[in-house]
XYZ file of C-alpha atoms in Angstrom:
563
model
C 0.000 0.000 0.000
C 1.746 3.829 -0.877
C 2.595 5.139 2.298
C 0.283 8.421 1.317
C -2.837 6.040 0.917
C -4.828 5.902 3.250
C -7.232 2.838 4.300
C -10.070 2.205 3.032
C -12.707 0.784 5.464
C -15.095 -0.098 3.407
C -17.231 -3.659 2.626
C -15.045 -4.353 -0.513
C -12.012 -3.462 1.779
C -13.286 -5.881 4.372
C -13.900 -8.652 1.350
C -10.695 -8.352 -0.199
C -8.423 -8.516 3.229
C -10.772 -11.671 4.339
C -9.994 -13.023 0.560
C -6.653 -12.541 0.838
C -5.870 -13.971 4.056
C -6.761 -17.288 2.183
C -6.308 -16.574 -1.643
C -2.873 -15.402 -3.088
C -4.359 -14.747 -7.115
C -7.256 -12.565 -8.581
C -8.148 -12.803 -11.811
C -10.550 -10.650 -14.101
C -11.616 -7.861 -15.730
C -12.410 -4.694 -13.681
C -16.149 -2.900 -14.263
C -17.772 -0.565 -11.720
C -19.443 -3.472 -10.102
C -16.479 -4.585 -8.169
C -14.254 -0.798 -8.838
C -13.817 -0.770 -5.104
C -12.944 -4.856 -4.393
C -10.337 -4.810 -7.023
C -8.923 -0.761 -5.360
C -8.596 -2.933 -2.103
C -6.775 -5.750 -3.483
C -4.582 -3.433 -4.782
C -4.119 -1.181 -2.562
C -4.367 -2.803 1.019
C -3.444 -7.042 0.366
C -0.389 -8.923 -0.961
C -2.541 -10.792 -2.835
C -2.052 -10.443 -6.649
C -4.264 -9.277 -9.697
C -3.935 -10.291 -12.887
C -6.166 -9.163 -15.770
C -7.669 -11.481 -18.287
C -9.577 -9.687 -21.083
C -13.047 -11.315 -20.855
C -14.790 -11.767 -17.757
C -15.410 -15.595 -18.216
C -11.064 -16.172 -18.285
C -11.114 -15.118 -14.762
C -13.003 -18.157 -14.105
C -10.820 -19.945 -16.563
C -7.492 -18.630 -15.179
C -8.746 -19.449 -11.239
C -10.026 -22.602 -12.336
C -6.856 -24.016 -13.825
C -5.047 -22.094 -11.138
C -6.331 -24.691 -8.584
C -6.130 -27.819 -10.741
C -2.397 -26.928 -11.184
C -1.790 -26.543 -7.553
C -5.020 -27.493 -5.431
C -4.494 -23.745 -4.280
C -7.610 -21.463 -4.090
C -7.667 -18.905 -6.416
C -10.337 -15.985 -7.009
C -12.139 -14.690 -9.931
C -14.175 -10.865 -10.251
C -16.159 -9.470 -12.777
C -18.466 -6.649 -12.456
C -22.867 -7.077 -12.369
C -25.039 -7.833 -14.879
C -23.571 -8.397 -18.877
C -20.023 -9.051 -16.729
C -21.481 -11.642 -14.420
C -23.167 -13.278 -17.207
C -20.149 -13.664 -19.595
C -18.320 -16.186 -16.906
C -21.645 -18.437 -16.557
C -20.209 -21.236 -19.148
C -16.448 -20.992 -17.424
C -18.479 -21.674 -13.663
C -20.748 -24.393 -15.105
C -17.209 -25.813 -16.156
C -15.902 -25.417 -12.390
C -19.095 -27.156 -10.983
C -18.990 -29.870 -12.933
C -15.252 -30.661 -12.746
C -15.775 -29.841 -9.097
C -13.055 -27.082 -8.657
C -13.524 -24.810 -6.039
C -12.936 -20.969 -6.611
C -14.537 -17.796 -5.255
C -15.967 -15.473 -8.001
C -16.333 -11.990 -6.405
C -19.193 -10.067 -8.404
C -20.824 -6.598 -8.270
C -24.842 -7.459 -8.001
C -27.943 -5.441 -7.702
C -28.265 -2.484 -5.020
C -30.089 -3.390 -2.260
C -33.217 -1.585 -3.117
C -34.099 -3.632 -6.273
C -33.043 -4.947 -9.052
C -32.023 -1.183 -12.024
C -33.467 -2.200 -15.950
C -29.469 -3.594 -16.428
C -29.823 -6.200 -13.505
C -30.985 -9.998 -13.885
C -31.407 -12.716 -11.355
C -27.900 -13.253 -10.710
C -28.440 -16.214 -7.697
C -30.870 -17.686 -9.963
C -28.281 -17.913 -13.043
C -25.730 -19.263 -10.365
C -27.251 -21.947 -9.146
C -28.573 -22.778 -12.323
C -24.942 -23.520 -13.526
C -24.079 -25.147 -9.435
C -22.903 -22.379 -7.855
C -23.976 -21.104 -4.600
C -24.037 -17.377 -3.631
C -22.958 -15.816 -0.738
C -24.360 -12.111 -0.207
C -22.300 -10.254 1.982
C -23.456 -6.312 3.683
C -22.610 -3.834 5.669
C -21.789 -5.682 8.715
C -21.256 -9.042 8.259
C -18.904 -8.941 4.955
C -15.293 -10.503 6.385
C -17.569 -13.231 8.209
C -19.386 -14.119 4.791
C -16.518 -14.170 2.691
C -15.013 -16.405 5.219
C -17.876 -18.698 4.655
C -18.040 -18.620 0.894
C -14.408 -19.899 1.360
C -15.300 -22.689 3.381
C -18.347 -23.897 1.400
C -16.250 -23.879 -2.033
C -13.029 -25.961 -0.175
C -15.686 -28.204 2.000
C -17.850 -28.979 -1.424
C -14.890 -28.803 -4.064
C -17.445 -26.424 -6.499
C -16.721 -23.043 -7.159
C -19.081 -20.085 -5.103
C -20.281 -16.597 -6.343
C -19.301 -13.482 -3.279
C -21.898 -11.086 -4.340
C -21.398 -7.494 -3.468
C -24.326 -5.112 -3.442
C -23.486 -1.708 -5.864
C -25.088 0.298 -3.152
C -23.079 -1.473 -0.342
C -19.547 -1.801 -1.865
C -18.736 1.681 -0.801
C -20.013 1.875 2.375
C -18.470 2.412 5.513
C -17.852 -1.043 7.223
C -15.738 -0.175 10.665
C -12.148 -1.346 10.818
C -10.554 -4.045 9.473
C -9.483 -7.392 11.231
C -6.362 -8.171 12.098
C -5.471 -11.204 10.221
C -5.024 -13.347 13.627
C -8.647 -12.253 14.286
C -10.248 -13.721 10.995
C -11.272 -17.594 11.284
C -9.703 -20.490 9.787
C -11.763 -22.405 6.927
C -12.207 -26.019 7.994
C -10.985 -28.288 5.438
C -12.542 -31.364 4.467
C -10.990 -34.166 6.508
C -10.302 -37.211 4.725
C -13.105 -39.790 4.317
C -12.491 -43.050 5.801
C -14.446 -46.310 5.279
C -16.769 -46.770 8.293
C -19.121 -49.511 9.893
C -18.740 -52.855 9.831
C -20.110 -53.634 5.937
C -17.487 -50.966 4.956
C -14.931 -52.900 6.638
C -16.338 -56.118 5.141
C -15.650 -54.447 1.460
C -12.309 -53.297 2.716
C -11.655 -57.141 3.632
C -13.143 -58.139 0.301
C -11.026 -56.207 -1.789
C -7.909 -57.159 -0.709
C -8.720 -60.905 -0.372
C -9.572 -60.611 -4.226
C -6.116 -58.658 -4.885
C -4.327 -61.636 -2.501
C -5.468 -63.868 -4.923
C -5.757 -62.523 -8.277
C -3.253 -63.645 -10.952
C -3.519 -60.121 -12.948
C -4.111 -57.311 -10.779
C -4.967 -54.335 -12.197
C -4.906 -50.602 -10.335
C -6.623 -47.380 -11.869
C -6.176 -43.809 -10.041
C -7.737 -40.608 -11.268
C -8.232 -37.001 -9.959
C -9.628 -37.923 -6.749
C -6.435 -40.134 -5.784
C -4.789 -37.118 -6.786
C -6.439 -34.633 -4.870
C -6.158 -37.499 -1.746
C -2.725 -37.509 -1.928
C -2.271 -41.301 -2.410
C 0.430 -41.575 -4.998
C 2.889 -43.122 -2.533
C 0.701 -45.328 -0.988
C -1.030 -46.503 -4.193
C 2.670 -47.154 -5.282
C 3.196 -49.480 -2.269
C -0.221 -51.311 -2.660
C 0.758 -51.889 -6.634
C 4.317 -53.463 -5.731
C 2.858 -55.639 -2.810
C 0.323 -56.892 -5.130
C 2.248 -56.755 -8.678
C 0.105 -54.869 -10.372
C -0.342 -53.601 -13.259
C -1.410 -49.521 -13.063
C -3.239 -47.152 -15.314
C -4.638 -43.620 -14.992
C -7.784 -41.309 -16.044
C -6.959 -38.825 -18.281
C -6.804 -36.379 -14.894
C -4.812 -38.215 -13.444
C -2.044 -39.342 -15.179
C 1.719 -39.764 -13.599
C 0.430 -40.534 -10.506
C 1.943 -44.061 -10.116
C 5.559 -43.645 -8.908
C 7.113 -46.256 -10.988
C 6.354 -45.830 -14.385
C 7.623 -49.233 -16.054
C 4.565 -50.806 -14.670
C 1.938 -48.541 -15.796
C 0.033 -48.269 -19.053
C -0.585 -44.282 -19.235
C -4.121 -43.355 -20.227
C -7.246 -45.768 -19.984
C -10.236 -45.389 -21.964
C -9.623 -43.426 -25.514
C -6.617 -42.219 -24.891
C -5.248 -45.097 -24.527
C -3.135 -47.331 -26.372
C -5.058 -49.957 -28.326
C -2.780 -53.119 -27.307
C -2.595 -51.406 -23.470
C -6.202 -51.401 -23.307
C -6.153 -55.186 -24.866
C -4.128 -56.392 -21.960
C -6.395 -54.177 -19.190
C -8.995 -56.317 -20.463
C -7.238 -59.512 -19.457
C -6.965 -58.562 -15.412
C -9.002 -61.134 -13.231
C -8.798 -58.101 -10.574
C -9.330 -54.279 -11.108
C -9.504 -51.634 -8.030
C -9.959 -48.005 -9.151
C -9.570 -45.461 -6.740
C -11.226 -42.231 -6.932
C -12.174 -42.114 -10.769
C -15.682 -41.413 -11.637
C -15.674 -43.932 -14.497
C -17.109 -41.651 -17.268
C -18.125 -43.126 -20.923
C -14.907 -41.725 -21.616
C -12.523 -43.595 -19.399
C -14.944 -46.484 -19.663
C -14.555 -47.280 -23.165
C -18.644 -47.186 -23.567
C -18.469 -49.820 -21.341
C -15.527 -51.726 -22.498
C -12.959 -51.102 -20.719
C -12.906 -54.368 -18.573
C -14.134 -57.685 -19.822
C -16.960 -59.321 -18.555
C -15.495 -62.139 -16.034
C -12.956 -59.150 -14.981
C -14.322 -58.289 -10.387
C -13.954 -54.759 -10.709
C -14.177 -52.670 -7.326
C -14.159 -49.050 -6.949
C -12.843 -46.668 -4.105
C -14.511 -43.257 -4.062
C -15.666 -40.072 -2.004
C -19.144 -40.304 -3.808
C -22.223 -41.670 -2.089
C -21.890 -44.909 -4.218
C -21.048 -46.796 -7.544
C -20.978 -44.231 -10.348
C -20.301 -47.337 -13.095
C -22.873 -50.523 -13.010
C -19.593 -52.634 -14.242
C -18.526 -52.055 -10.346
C -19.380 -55.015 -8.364
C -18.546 -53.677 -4.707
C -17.405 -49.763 -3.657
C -16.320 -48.837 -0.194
C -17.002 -45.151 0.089
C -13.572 -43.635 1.336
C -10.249 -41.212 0.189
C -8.007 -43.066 -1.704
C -4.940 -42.710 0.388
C -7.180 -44.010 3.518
C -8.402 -46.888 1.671
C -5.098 -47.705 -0.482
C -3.274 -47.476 3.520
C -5.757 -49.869 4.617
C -5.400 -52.204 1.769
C -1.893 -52.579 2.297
C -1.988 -53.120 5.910
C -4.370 -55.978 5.248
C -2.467 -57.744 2.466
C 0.414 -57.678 4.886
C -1.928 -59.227 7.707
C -2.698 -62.059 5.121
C 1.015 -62.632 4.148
C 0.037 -62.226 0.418
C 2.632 -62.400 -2.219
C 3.179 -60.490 -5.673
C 0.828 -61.722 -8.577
C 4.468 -61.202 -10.875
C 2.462 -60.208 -13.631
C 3.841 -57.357 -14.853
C 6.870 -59.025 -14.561
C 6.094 -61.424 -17.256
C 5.285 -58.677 -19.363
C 6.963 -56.617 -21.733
C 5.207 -53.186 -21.358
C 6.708 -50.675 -23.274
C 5.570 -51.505 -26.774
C 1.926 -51.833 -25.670
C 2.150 -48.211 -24.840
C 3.254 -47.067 -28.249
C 0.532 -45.071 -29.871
C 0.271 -45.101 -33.839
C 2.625 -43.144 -36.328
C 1.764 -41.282 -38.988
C 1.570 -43.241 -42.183
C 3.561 -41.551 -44.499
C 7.518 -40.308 -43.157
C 6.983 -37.153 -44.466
C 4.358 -36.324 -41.839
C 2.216 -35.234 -44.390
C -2.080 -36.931 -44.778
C -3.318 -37.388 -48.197
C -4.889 -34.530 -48.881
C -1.828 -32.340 -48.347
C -1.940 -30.600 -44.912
C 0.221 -32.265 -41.730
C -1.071 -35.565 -39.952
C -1.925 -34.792 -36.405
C -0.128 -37.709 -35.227
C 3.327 -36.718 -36.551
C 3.110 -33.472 -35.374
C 1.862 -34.370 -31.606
C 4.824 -37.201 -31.518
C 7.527 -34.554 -33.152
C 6.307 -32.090 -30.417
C 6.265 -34.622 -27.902
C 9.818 -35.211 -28.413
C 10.849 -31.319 -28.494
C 8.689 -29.988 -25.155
C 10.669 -29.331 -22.120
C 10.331 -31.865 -19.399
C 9.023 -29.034 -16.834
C 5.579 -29.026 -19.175
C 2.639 -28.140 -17.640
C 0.016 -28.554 -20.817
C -3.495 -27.023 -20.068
C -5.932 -27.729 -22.900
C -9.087 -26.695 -24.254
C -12.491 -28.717 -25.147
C -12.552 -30.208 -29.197
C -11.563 -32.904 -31.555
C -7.819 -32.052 -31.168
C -7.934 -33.254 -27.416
C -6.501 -36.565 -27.921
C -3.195 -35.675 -29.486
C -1.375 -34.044 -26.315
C -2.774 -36.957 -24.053
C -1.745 -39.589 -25.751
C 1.865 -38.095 -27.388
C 2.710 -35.697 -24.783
C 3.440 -37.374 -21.214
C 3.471 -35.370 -18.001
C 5.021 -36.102 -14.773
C 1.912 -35.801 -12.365
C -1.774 -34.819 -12.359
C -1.522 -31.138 -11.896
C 0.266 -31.164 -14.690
C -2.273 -31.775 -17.358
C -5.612 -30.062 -16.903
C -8.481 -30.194 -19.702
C -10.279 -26.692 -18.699
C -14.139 -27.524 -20.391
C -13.891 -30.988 -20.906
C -16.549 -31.643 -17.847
C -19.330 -29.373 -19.542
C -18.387 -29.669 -23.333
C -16.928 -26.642 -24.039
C -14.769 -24.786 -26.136
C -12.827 -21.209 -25.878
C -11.228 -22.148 -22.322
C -8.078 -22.422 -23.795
C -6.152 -19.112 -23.690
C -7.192 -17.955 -20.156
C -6.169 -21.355 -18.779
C -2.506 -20.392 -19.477
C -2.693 -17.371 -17.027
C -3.739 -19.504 -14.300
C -1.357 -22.294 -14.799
C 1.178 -19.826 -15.158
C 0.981 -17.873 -11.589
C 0.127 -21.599 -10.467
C 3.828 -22.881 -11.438
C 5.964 -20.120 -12.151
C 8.439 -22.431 -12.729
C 7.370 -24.261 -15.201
C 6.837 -24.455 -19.217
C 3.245 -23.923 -19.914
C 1.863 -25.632 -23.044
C -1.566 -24.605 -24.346
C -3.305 -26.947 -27.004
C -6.404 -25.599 -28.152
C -8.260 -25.554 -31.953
C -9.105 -23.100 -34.176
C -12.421 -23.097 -33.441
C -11.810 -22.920 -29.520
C -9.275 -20.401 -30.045
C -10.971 -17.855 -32.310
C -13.805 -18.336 -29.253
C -10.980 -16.819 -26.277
C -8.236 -14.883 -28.955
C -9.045 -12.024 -26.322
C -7.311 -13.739 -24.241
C -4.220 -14.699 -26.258
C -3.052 -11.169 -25.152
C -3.043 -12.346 -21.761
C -1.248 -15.768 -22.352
C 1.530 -13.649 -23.963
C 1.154 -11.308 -21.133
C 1.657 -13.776 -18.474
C 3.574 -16.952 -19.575
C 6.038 -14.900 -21.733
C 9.307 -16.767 -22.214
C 7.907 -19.867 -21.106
C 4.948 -19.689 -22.447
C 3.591 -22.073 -25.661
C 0.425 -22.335 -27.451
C 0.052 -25.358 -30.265
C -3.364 -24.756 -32.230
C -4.315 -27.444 -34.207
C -6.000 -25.873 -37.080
C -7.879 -27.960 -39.464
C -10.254 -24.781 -40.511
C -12.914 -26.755 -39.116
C -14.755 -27.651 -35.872
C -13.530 -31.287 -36.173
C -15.861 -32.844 -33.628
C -18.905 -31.662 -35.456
C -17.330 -32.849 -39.195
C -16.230 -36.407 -37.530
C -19.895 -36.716 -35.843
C -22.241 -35.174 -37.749
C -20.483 -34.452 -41.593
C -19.838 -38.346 -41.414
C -24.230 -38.502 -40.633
C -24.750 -36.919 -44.192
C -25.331 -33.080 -42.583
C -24.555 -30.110 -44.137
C -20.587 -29.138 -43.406
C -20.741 -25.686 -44.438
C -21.866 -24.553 -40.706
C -19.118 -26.973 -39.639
C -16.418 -25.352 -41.775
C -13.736 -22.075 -40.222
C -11.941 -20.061 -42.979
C -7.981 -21.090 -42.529
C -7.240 -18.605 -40.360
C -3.282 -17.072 -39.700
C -2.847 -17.423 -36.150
C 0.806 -17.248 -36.398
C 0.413 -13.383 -37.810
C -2.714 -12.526 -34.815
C 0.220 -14.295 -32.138
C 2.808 -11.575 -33.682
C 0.045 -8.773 -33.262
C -0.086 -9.623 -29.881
C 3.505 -9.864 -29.317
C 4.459 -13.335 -29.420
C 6.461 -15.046 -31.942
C 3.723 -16.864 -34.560
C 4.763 -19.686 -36.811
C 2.784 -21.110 -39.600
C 3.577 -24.908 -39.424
C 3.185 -26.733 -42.743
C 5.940 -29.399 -42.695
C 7.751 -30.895 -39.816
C 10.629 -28.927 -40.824
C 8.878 -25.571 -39.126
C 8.799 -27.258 -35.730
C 12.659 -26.941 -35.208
C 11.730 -23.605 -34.473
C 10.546 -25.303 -31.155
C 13.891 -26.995 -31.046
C 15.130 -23.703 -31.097
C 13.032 -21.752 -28.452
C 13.336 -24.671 -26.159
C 17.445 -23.903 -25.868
C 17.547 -20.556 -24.790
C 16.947 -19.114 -21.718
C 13.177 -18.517 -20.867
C 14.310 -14.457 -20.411
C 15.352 -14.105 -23.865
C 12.388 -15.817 -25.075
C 9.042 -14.606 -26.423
C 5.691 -16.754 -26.394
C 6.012 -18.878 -29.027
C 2.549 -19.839 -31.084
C 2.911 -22.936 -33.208
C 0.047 -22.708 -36.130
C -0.334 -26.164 -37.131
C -1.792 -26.427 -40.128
C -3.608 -30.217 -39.981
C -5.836 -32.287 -41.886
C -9.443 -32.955 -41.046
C -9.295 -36.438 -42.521
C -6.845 -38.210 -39.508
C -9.919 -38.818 -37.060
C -8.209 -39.510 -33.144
C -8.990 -42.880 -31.833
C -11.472 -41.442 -28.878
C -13.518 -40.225 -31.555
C -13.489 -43.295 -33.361
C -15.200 -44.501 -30.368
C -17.704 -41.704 -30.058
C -18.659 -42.240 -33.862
C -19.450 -46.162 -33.576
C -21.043 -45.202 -30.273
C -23.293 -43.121 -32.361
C -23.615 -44.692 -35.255
């Protein structure tokens, strides 16, 4: 705060400083809804603002924030048009259940002005909750909207009244006087049937032949890495991941990467030949499921989860519990029982079942002229630094960087609109991820489609990720989803179709360094970027210009899903 400033007492001062004593980030875009919140965070915290150019990359950028650190981040935006704008970016927070704080001008006190629309209503619509703070109670309610969005894991809307942002609200806290959120303490089976699953589970595991262990975001978020890595040696299992939660088996020679379409086709082939399969804290989605496929009939598949119960009917018992409690107690018991290692994966050879497919011509080039997705995802693959965090947007393009670009742990590959179907998350993400690890290399993959949708936000990629800082758009001049699905049905592709557009050039405009890839050769300037020092770097933009006709395998299985 300037020494000459003096203090502002007021409800947005008394939001921000309760904020801050539990948030470190703000992003959005400032209107005279929330003028005075974003003065005090400013002027009176240490917390930090950065500014994303439309109001729903706040929610982006605090969204990914969290996924990339489990660290509570805050979006703002003023009333009305403002508030409305980040509605798609929260329904993606809900339903990925991220928690985040969105602070938001609302409607004076006295009634809603022509400009003003049912702002709790469009909240909970999406699965937010909204806390209301006034005059006196604003620290206390702010404290609460932190606790409900850590306790539930789903983002929460801190309204502020226009007529009461300004008003005098006595002095502020000390920080020592401002209560702790509780955190959610780690679920643990209980009662005796619980127990009896607990026993059940790893009798099966003493005895199975070809164990098989899957982990997703909730074993992340749990913490249970290590002990999931001591439960897959004592058993000799073989492991696999959700898409959200790959890397999170500590010895990778036994693990398979990606289930479901991500996945290699002869890794999935062999998952289907376990006797025994425990997942822990994956929600088993159509996705990661396979449509149902994933495990073959005879296979006794049990599932570990903080949910209320089975989310999959292929699960034939589920003990409700965090996956590091449950893992721990798994352990313990197989220890009690003096079982042995299956030796499975031993027996196997591993590595080549992981090998996704190559592009079928050396030149990387498809048959109609424009670069094969798969040569260019492999060829980038190889060129990324190992620090990558890659944060990706919602479209056809998504399976490329899973399967050809491997990360080291969870909160190091998010999928920002992937839970609600969206596109135009892309950009914004790379602000969040950025302030998240400053550290690290952050990779954005997005379309054209998705990125024409958030190109506001390109500005603020450059802004914040700079020199380490790179964005691969996969332009096919199409929405490829919609061609794969619905062209393929006989529809009309016009309304499917995007003009090539010259990324590389609107990447210089912002100030980043914009290259139109047409042949592998143009990736060395990756090569390039990747062995200097991040200061003397710019954000680099890699325009690839791809074919339409090389269909990923995930969609394969969407299309004969929907066929």
């Amino acid at each position: 705060m300037p020494a000459s400033a003096t203090p502002r007492t007021n409800v947005s001062a008394h939001v921000a400083h309760a904020l801050a004593a539990h948030v470190d980030h703000v992003f959005g875009v400032m209107g005279n809804g929330n003028a005075w919140f974003l003065d005090a965070i400013e002027r009176q915290t240490d917390a930090s603002f950065t500014a994303v150019r439309h109001e729903a990359g706040g929610v982006v950028a605090a969204d990914a924030h969290y996924r990339a650190s489990k660290r509570l981040a805050a979006a703002t935006s003023t009333y009305g048009a403002g508030f409305t704008n980040t509605l798609t970016s929260l329904a993606e927070a809900a339903q990925a259940r991220v928690p985040l704080v969105l602070v938001v001008g609302d409607e004076p006190t006295s009634g809603p002005r022509p400009w003003d629309v049912d702002q709790i209503a469009l909240a909970s619509a999406v699965g937010a909750r909204t806390y209301t703070v006034g005059r006196t109670d604003a620290s206390a309610t702010t404290i609460i909207a932190i606790e409900h969005a850590l306790q539930y894991r789903l983002p929460v809307v801190l309204a502020i009244p226009y007529d009461v942002a300004a008003a005098e609200a006595g002095p502020l806290p000390e920080a020592s006087e401002l209560p702790q959120p509780s955190l959610p303490a780690p679920v643990a089976p209980r009662g005796e049937f619980a127990a009896g699953v607990v026993a059940e589970i790893a009798a099966a595991l003493a005895e199975a032949k070809r164990p098989f262990l899957l982990a997703g975001r909730g074993a992340w978020l749990a913490g249970a890495g290590p002990v999931l890595g001591e439960l897959a040696a004592a058993t000799g299992a073989i492991t696999a991941s959700t898409a959200l939660g790959r890397g999170i088996f500590p010895d990778a020679r036994y693990d398979l990467g990606v289930t479901g379409g991500f996945g290699a086709e002869a890794a999935m082939e062999l998952v289907r030949e376990a006797d025994v399969a425990v997942v822990f804290g994956a929600s088993l989605n159509q996705f990661t499921m396979r449509f149902g496929e994933l495990f073959a009939p005879g296979t006794r598949v049990f599932q570990v989860d903080v949910a209320a119960a089975a989310t999959h009917p292929n699960v034939g018992a589920f003990v409700r519990g965090d996956a590091a409690v449950v893992a721990g107690l798994l352990v313990d018991e197989l220890d009690r029982l003096g079982a042995e290692p299956s030796g499975w994966r031993e027996s196997l050879e591993l590595a080549p079942l992981r090998a996704y497919p190559a592009a079928e011509q050396a030149s990387g080039l498809a048959d109609d002229g424009r670069l094969d997705p798969r040569a260019v995802a492999a060829r980038i693959g190889e060129l990324l630094p190992e620090d990558r965090v890659v944060v990706s947007d919602g479209g056809h393009f998504i399976g490329w960087a899973n399967m050809y670009w491997p990360v080291a742990s969870p909160d190091r590959m998010m999928m920002v609109g992937t839970a609600f179907q969206s596109i135009g998350q892309g950009f914004p993400s790379v602000a969040g991820a950025a302030a998240a690890k400053p550290d690290a290399t952050i990779v954005l993959t997005s379309g054209d489609g998705g990125g024409l949708m958030a190109i506001a936000d390109l500005e603020t990629a450059v802004r914040t990720a700079r020199g380490r800082g790179v964005a691969v758009i996969w332009n096919d001049a199409a929405y490829g989803a919609e061609v794969n699905l619905y062209g393929l049905k006989g529809l009309a592709e016009a309304p499917m179709l995007i003009p090539q557009v010259d990324f590389a050039a609107a990447a210089a405009a912002f100030g980043a360094q914009g290259v139109a890839v047409e042949t592998l050769a143009d990736l060395e300037t990756l090569a390039e970027w990747a062995g200097r020092p991040a200061a003397e770097r710019p954000f680099l933009l890699l325009d690839c210009r791809i074919s339409g006709a090389v269909i990923a395998p995930y969609q394969h299985e969407i299309i004969r899903i929907n066929s």
